[in-house]
Amino acid sequence: MEFKAVRGVEDLIPPESEKFEKVVETFKNVVNKAGFREVILPIFEEAGLFSRSVGETTDIVQKEMYVFEDKGGRVIALRPEGTASAVRAYIEHGVFAKEPFTKWFYVGPMFRFERPQAGRKRQFFQAGCEVFGLSSPGADAEVIKVACDILKALKIDYSLELNSIGCEKCRSEYKRALIEFLESRKEKLCEDCIKRFERNPLRVLDCKVETCQNIVAEAPKITDFLCNECSEHFEKLKEYLALLDVKFVENPFLVRGLDYYTKTVFEFKSKKLGAQSTILAGGRYDKLVSQLGGPETPALGFAMGVDRAMLLLPEIEEKREGIFLVTRGEKAYKEGLKLLRLLREKGFRVEIDHRQGSFKAQMKAADRVKAKYVVIIGESEVEEGFFSFKELETGKQERVENIEALIARF
Ligand SMILES: [Zn+2]
Ligand SMILES: [Zn+2]
């Protein structure tokens, strides 16, 4: 075959596309009930938006972004995540001046040039929520609760890890302590970490290389460095989470792979996913709006990996649904077309077999499309004006005298 989908990019054909729809629909149902409204954001942006927000030293910006120059000479990036665009739109439309607080959600494809594997594609889908204008730890608690509710509605088992990475104040002190600690173990760090630990030591904390992880396990903990404000925020959050009946474990080395987070960070993980265990993650980013040119605005949010959620979704039991019309002969086929029109007008799901093949082949087709009922129109049916009606699950077949009586059966 000459053309195939590009490496790391996948088609979703049925029933996978239906699983996708189910995840997205469930997500939308839950966030709608929590008062979030949809934003539809562009798939590409000026590349600078992401280096400024996600962070110049992150893997996402340095290695994984799809960047190209368009015909107007602009440097464009396919979005690697959704938050930067949401913040850009929030500022660009002056939403901060119109609403005391704003709750948005988005769903769409994201792009990262990574080594493809199960649960990691180069085009992947995220469904995310963002809250602007709220600094209270109660907002963090509610956002985390909404995330729990989404996974619960999808019947996905998870564990929730929680941390606070503080503000600029307390983090700079922690960074100093961490650099000092890493300096003393420099020779055991991986190549990437040696390069980046002085510029951004937090990146070492989420390095996936085992030797680095062993070193990190003994590193100083950020939670021991939190300033009063950050530590109070974290304590209140934990108190509110308990009120909302949210179970979590504290992970003092959880930092997330993006630079814009402040205070709260969290990750929902599933053991069933293997190496790519994170299914939903997020946190607070109180400095990002001002960093991108807006007014000081506290904000927080999360994104869920739709593809990963699909991997974890319990098998959907395909229910029998709708009506399949089986006909014999041209006359019966024409009657079938009339019946098809009528039943669709009544709002039923109806299919007809246009192949006009054998009775057996048509019954097989009815079974394959998981029809609930079959209506058989044969020569005698046309002549005498009755219908044969069969329920596929039970195999029960009966004679129905006219269309009205037939419709009453469904
Ligand atoms: Zn602080
Ligand atoms: Zn490393």
PDB file of N, CA, C and O in Angstrom, residues 326-372:
ATOM      1  N   VAL A 326     -35.717  -7.010   5.911  1.00  0.00           N
ATOM      2  CA  VAL A 326     -35.312  -8.096   5.018  1.00  0.00           C
ATOM      3  C   VAL A 326     -36.405  -8.259   3.964  1.00  0.00           C
ATOM      4  O   VAL A 326     -37.577  -8.390   4.314  1.00  0.00           O
ATOM      5  N   THR A 327     -36.006  -8.195   2.708  1.00  0.00           N
ATOM      6  CA  THR A 327     -37.032  -8.260   1.647  1.00  0.00           C
ATOM      7  C   THR A 327     -36.695  -9.351   0.645  1.00  0.00           C
ATOM      8  O   THR A 327     -35.538  -9.722   0.479  1.00  0.00           O
ATOM      9  N   ARG A 328     -37.774  -9.838  -0.028  1.00  0.00           N
ATOM     10  CA  ARG A 328     -37.540 -10.823  -1.075  1.00  0.00           C
ATOM     11  C   ARG A 328     -38.270 -10.394  -2.356  1.00  0.00           C
ATOM     12  O   ARG A 328     -39.487 -10.255  -2.340  1.00  0.00           O
ATOM     13  N   GLY A 329     -37.500 -10.105  -3.405  1.00  0.00           N
ATOM     14  CA  GLY A 329     -38.087  -9.676  -4.669  1.00  0.00           C
ATOM     15  C   GLY A 329     -38.210  -8.163  -4.751  1.00  0.00           C
ATOM     16  O   GLY A 329     -38.243  -7.467  -3.732  1.00  0.00           O
ATOM     17  N   GLU A 330     -38.276  -7.678  -5.982  1.00  0.00           N
ATOM     18  CA  GLU A 330     -38.296  -6.230  -6.231  1.00  0.00           C
ATOM     19  C   GLU A 330     -39.506  -5.559  -5.580  1.00  0.00           C
ATOM     20  O   GLU A 330     -39.397  -4.474  -5.011  1.00  0.00           O
ATOM     21  N   LYS A 331     -40.679  -6.204  -5.700  1.00  0.00           N
ATOM     22  CA  LYS A 331     -41.898  -5.625  -5.128  1.00  0.00           C
ATOM     23  C   LYS A 331     -41.752  -5.428  -3.625  1.00  0.00           C
ATOM     24  O   LYS A 331     -42.085  -4.375  -3.068  1.00  0.00           O
ATOM     25  N   ALA A 332     -41.248  -6.471  -2.987  1.00  0.00           N
ATOM     26  CA  ALA A 332     -41.070  -6.415  -1.532  1.00  0.00           C
ATOM     27  C   ALA A 332     -40.029  -5.370  -1.158  1.00  0.00           C
ATOM     28  O   ALA A 332     -40.181  -4.650  -0.167  1.00  0.00           O
ATOM     29  N   TYR A 333     -38.974  -5.270  -1.974  1.00  0.00           N
ATOM     30  CA  TYR A 333     -37.915  -4.283  -1.731  1.00  0.00           C
ATOM     31  C   TYR A 333     -38.501  -2.878  -1.757  1.00  0.00           C
ATOM     32  O   TYR A 333     -38.186  -2.032  -0.919  1.00  0.00           O
ATOM     33  N   LYS A 334     -39.379  -2.617  -2.741  1.00  0.00           N
ATOM     34  CA  LYS A 334     -40.018  -1.295  -2.831  1.00  0.00           C
ATOM     35  C   LYS A 334     -40.882  -1.009  -1.603  1.00  0.00           C
ATOM     36  O   LYS A 334     -40.890   0.089  -1.063  1.00  0.00           O
ATOM     37  N   GLU A 335     -41.623  -2.034  -1.170  1.00  0.00           N
ATOM     38  CA  GLU A 335     -42.397  -1.882   0.072  1.00  0.00           C
ATOM     39  C   GLU A 335     -41.466  -1.573   1.236  1.00  0.00           C
ATOM     40  O   GLU A 335     -41.780  -0.763   2.109  1.00  0.00           O
ATOM     41  N   GLY A 336     -40.325  -2.245   1.195  1.00  0.00           N
ATOM     42  CA  GLY A 336     -39.318  -2.045   2.246  1.00  0.00           C
ATOM     43  C   GLY A 336     -38.833  -0.601   2.291  1.00  0.00           C
ATOM     44  O   GLY A 336     -38.707  -0.011   3.368  1.00  0.00           O
ATOM     45  N   LEU A 337     -38.556  -0.036   1.105  1.00  0.00           N
ATOM     46  CA  LEU A 337     -38.094   1.355   1.054  1.00  0.00           C
ATOM     47  C   LEU A 337     -39.144   2.298   1.639  1.00  0.00           C
ATOM     48  O   LEU A 337     -38.817   3.240   2.359  1.00  0.00           O
ATOM     49  N   LYS A 338     -40.419   2.025   1.326  1.00  0.00           N
ATOM     50  CA  LYS A 338     -41.492   2.870   1.870  1.00  0.00           C
ATOM     51  C   LYS A 338     -41.534   2.772   3.395  1.00  0.00           C
ATOM     52  O   LYS A 338     -41.680   3.768   4.095  1.00  0.00           O
ATOM     53  N   LEU A 339     -41.403   1.528   3.848  1.00  0.00           N
ATOM     54  CA  LEU A 339     -41.444   1.291   5.292  1.00  0.00           C
ATOM     55  C   LEU A 339     -40.248   1.958   5.985  1.00  0.00           C
ATOM     56  O   LEU A 339     -40.369   2.528   7.072  1.00  0.00           O
ATOM     57  N   LEU A 340     -39.082   1.898   5.305  1.00  0.00           N
ATOM     58  CA  LEU A 340     -37.861   2.528   5.822  1.00  0.00           C
ATOM     59  C   LEU A 340     -38.096   4.017   6.061  1.00  0.00           C
ATOM     60  O   LEU A 340     -37.785   4.561   7.126  1.00  0.00           O
ATOM     61  N   ARG A 341     -38.688   4.665   5.041  1.00  0.00           N
ATOM     62  CA  ARG A 341     -38.953   6.103   5.142  1.00  0.00           C
ATOM     63  C   ARG A 341     -39.902   6.390   6.315  1.00  0.00           C
ATOM     64  O   ARG A 341     -39.642   7.251   7.143  1.00  0.00           O
ATOM     65  N   LEU A 342     -40.949   5.630   6.373  1.00  0.00           N
ATOM     66  CA  LEU A 342     -41.962   5.837   7.403  1.00  0.00           C
ATOM     67  C   LEU A 342     -41.399   5.663   8.819  1.00  0.00           C
ATOM     68  O   LEU A 342     -41.638   6.481   9.717  1.00  0.00           O
ATOM     69  N   LEU A 343     -40.645   4.587   8.987  1.00  0.00           N
ATOM     70  CA  LEU A 343     -40.107   4.298  10.324  1.00  0.00           C
ATOM     71  C   LEU A 343     -39.059   5.328  10.740  1.00  0.00           C
ATOM     72  O   LEU A 343     -38.986   5.712  11.900  1.00  0.00           O
ATOM     73  N   ARG A 344     -38.256   5.784   9.764  1.00  0.00           N
ATOM     74  CA  ARG A 344     -37.258   6.822  10.100  1.00  0.00           C
ATOM     75  C   ARG A 344     -37.951   8.111  10.500  1.00  0.00           C
ATOM     76  O   ARG A 344     -37.513   8.799  11.413  1.00  0.00           O
ATOM     77  N   GLU A 345     -39.068   8.442   9.800  1.00  0.00           N
ATOM     78  CA  GLU A 345     -39.830   9.643  10.156  1.00  0.00           C
ATOM     79  C   GLU A 345     -40.363   9.544  11.584  1.00  0.00           C
ATOM     80  O   GLU A 345     -40.499  10.540  12.275  1.00  0.00           O
ATOM     81  N   LYS A 346     -40.647   8.313  12.002  1.00  0.00           N
ATOM     82  CA  LYS A 346     -41.141   8.098  13.374  1.00  0.00           C
ATOM     83  C   LYS A 346     -39.996   8.133  14.379  1.00  0.00           C
ATOM     84  O   LYS A 346     -40.218   7.982  15.581  1.00  0.00           O
ATOM     85  N   GLY A 347     -38.757   8.253  13.874  1.00  0.00           N
ATOM     86  CA  GLY A 347     -37.617   8.380  14.779  1.00  0.00           C
ATOM     87  C   GLY A 347     -36.913   7.071  15.098  1.00  0.00           C
ATOM     88  O   GLY A 347     -36.054   7.028  15.971  1.00  0.00           O
ATOM     89  N   PHE A 348     -37.255   5.983  14.382  1.00  0.00           N
ATOM     90  CA  PHE A 348     -36.585   4.704  14.649  1.00  0.00           C
ATOM     91  C   PHE A 348     -35.261   4.608  13.884  1.00  0.00           C
ATOM     92  O   PHE A 348     -35.102   5.228  12.842  1.00  0.00           O
ATOM     93  N   ARG A 349     -34.359   3.793  14.426  1.00  0.00           N
ATOM     94  CA  ARG A 349     -33.144   3.460  13.685  1.00  0.00           C
ATOM     95  C   ARG A 349     -33.496   2.290  12.782  1.00  0.00           C
ATOM     96  O   ARG A 349     -33.862   1.207  13.252  1.00  0.00           O
ATOM     97  N   VAL A 350     -33.386   2.481  11.482  1.00  0.00           N
ATOM     98  CA  VAL A 350     -33.807   1.464  10.520  1.00  0.00           C
ATOM     99  C   VAL A 350     -32.755   1.275   9.440  1.00  0.00           C
ATOM    100  O   VAL A 350     -32.162   2.235   8.956  1.00  0.00           O
ATOM    101  N   GLU A 351     -32.518   0.027   9.070  1.00  0.00           N
ATOM    102  CA  GLU A 351     -31.647  -0.270   7.943  1.00  0.00           C
ATOM    103  C   GLU A 351     -32.345  -1.253   7.016  1.00  0.00           C
ATOM    104  O   GLU A 351     -33.212  -2.014   7.436  1.00  0.00           O
ATOM    105  N   ILE A 352     -31.929  -1.225   5.757  1.00  0.00           N
ATOM    106  CA  ILE A 352     -32.459  -2.196   4.795  1.00  0.00           C
ATOM    107  C   ILE A 352     -31.269  -2.815   4.065  1.00  0.00           C
ATOM    108  O   ILE A 352     -30.232  -2.170   3.917  1.00  0.00           O
ATOM    109  N   ASP A 353     -31.410  -4.048   3.635  1.00  0.00           N
ATOM    110  CA  ASP A 353     -30.328  -4.699   2.894  1.00  0.00           C
ATOM    111  C   ASP A 353     -30.528  -4.458   1.397  1.00  0.00           C
ATOM    112  O   ASP A 353     -31.417  -5.037   0.782  1.00  0.00           O
ATOM    113  N   HIS A 354     -29.699  -3.558   0.851  1.00  0.00           N
ATOM    114  CA  HIS A 354     -29.848  -3.204  -0.572  1.00  0.00           C
ATOM    115  C   HIS A 354     -29.353  -4.292  -1.509  1.00  0.00           C
ATOM    116  O   HIS A 354     -29.604  -4.256  -2.704  1.00  0.00           O
ATOM    117  N   ARG A 355     -28.606  -5.245  -0.979  1.00  0.00           N
ATOM    118  CA  ARG A 355     -28.038  -6.282  -1.851  1.00  0.00           C
ATOM    119  C   ARG A 355     -29.124  -7.223  -2.378  1.00  0.00           C
ATOM    120  O   ARG A 355     -28.936  -7.913  -3.360  1.00  0.00           O
ATOM    121  N   GLN A 356     -30.248  -7.269  -1.677  1.00  0.00           N
ATOM    122  CA  GLN A 356     -31.350  -8.166  -2.031  1.00  0.00           C
ATOM    123  C   GLN A 356     -30.871  -9.600  -2.237  1.00  0.00           C
ATOM    124  O   GLN A 356     -31.304 -10.284  -3.157  1.00  0.00           O
ATOM    125  N   GLY A 357     -29.966 -10.021  -1.388  1.00  0.00           N
ATOM    126  CA  GLY A 357     -29.424 -11.380  -1.501  1.00  0.00           C
ATOM    127  C   GLY A 357     -30.368 -12.400  -0.895  1.00  0.00           C
ATOM    128  O   GLY A 357     -31.564 -12.141  -0.723  1.00  0.00           O
ATOM    129  N   SER A 358     -29.791 -13.548  -0.534  1.00  0.00           N
ATOM    130  CA  SER A 358     -30.613 -14.616   0.025  1.00  0.00           C
ATOM    131  C   SER A 358     -31.149 -14.202   1.391  1.00  0.00           C
ATOM    132  O   SER A 358     -30.602 -13.312   2.055  1.00  0.00           O
ATOM    133  N   PHE A 359     -32.199 -14.874   1.796  1.00  0.00           N
ATOM    134  CA  PHE A 359     -32.803 -14.644   3.093  1.00  0.00           C
ATOM    135  C   PHE A 359     -31.766 -14.814   4.208  1.00  0.00           C
ATOM    136  O   PHE A 359     -31.647 -13.999   5.114  1.00  0.00           O
ATOM    137  N   LYS A 360     -30.948 -15.870   4.060  1.00  0.00           N
ATOM    138  CA  LYS A 360     -29.943 -16.192   5.065  1.00  0.00           C
ATOM    139  C   LYS A 360     -28.896 -15.073   5.179  1.00  0.00           C
ATOM    140  O   LYS A 360     -28.515 -14.665   6.284  1.00  0.00           O
ATOM    141  N   ALA A 361     -28.436 -14.588   4.011  1.00  0.00           N
ATOM    142  CA  ALA A 361     -27.419 -13.522   3.994  1.00  0.00           C
ATOM    143  C   ALA A 361     -27.961 -12.256   4.641  1.00  0.00           C
ATOM    144  O   ALA A 361     -27.247 -11.565   5.371  1.00  0.00           O
ATOM    145  N   GLN A 362     -29.230 -11.972   4.392  1.00  0.00           N
ATOM    146  CA  GLN A 362     -29.821 -10.758   4.958  1.00  0.00           C
ATOM    147  C   GLN A 362     -30.004 -10.883   6.472  1.00  0.00           C
ATOM    148  O   GLN A 362     -29.788  -9.928   7.219  1.00  0.00           O
ATOM    149  N   MET A 363     -30.393 -12.071   6.933  1.00  0.00           N
ATOM    150  CA  MET A 363     -30.539 -12.290   8.378  1.00  0.00           C
ATOM    151  C   MET A 363     -29.186 -12.158   9.075  1.00  0.00           C
ATOM    152  O   MET A 363     -29.078 -11.634  10.183  1.00  0.00           O
ATOM    153  N   LYS A 364     -28.144 -12.622   8.389  1.00  0.00           N
ATOM    154  CA  LYS A 364     -26.786 -12.537   8.930  1.00  0.00           C
ATOM    155  C   LYS A 364     -26.374 -11.070   9.076  1.00  0.00           C
ATOM    156  O   LYS A 364     -25.757 -10.668  10.071  1.00  0.00           O
ATOM    157  N   ALA A 365     -26.730 -10.275   8.058  1.00  0.00           N
ATOM    158  CA  ALA A 365     -26.418  -8.847   8.094  1.00  0.00           C
ATOM    159  C   ALA A 365     -27.139  -8.168   9.263  1.00  0.00           C
ATOM    160  O   ALA A 365     -26.571  -7.334   9.966  1.00  0.00           O
ATOM    161  N   ALA A 366     -28.386  -8.573   9.476  1.00  0.00           N
ATOM    162  CA  ALA A 366     -29.173  -8.001  10.574  1.00  0.00           C
ATOM    163  C   ALA A 366     -28.492  -8.286  11.912  1.00  0.00           C
ATOM    164  O   ALA A 366     -28.434  -7.427  12.804  1.00  0.00           O
ATOM    165  N   ASP A 367     -27.943  -9.491  12.029  1.00  0.00           N
ATOM    166  CA  ASP A 367     -27.258  -9.871  13.253  1.00  0.00           C
ATOM    167  C   ASP A 367     -25.954  -9.079  13.413  1.00  0.00           C
ATOM    168  O   ASP A 367     -25.610  -8.632  14.491  1.00  0.00           O
ATOM    169  N   ARG A 368     -25.240  -8.918  12.294  1.00  0.00           N
ATOM    170  CA  ARG A 368     -23.955  -8.213  12.340  1.00  0.00           C
ATOM    171  C   ARG A 368     -24.118  -6.753  12.769  1.00  0.00           C
ATOM    172  O   ARG A 368     -23.300  -6.218  13.497  1.00  0.00           O
ATOM    173  N   VAL A 369     -25.168  -6.092  12.307  1.00  0.00           N
ATOM    174  CA  VAL A 369     -25.375  -4.686  12.705  1.00  0.00           C
ATOM    175  C   VAL A 369     -26.081  -4.576  14.055  1.00  0.00           C
ATOM    176  O   VAL A 369     -26.428  -3.502  14.495  1.00  0.00           O
ATOM    177  N   LYS A 370     -26.280  -5.707  14.720  1.00  0.00           N
ATOM    178  CA  LYS A 370     -26.864  -5.749  16.063  1.00  0.00           C
ATOM    179  C   LYS A 370     -28.269  -5.148  16.109  1.00  0.00           C
ATOM    180  O   LYS A 370     -28.606  -4.391  17.024  1.00  0.00           O
ATOM    181  N   ALA A 371     -29.056  -5.483  15.079  1.00  0.00           N
ATOM    182  CA  ALA A 371     -30.448  -5.015  15.091  1.00  0.00           C
ATOM    183  C   ALA A 371     -31.211  -5.744  16.184  1.00  0.00           C
ATOM    184  O   ALA A 371     -30.880  -6.876  16.551  1.00  0.00           O
ATOM    185  N   LYS A 372     -32.219  -5.067  16.706  1.00  0.00           N
ATOM    186  CA  LYS A 372     -33.050  -5.700  17.746  1.00  0.00           C
ATOM    187  C   LYS A 372     -34.195  -6.470  17.082  1.00  0.00           C
ATOM    188  O   LYS A 372     -34.557  -7.550  17.520  1.00  0.00           O
TER     189      LYS A 372
END
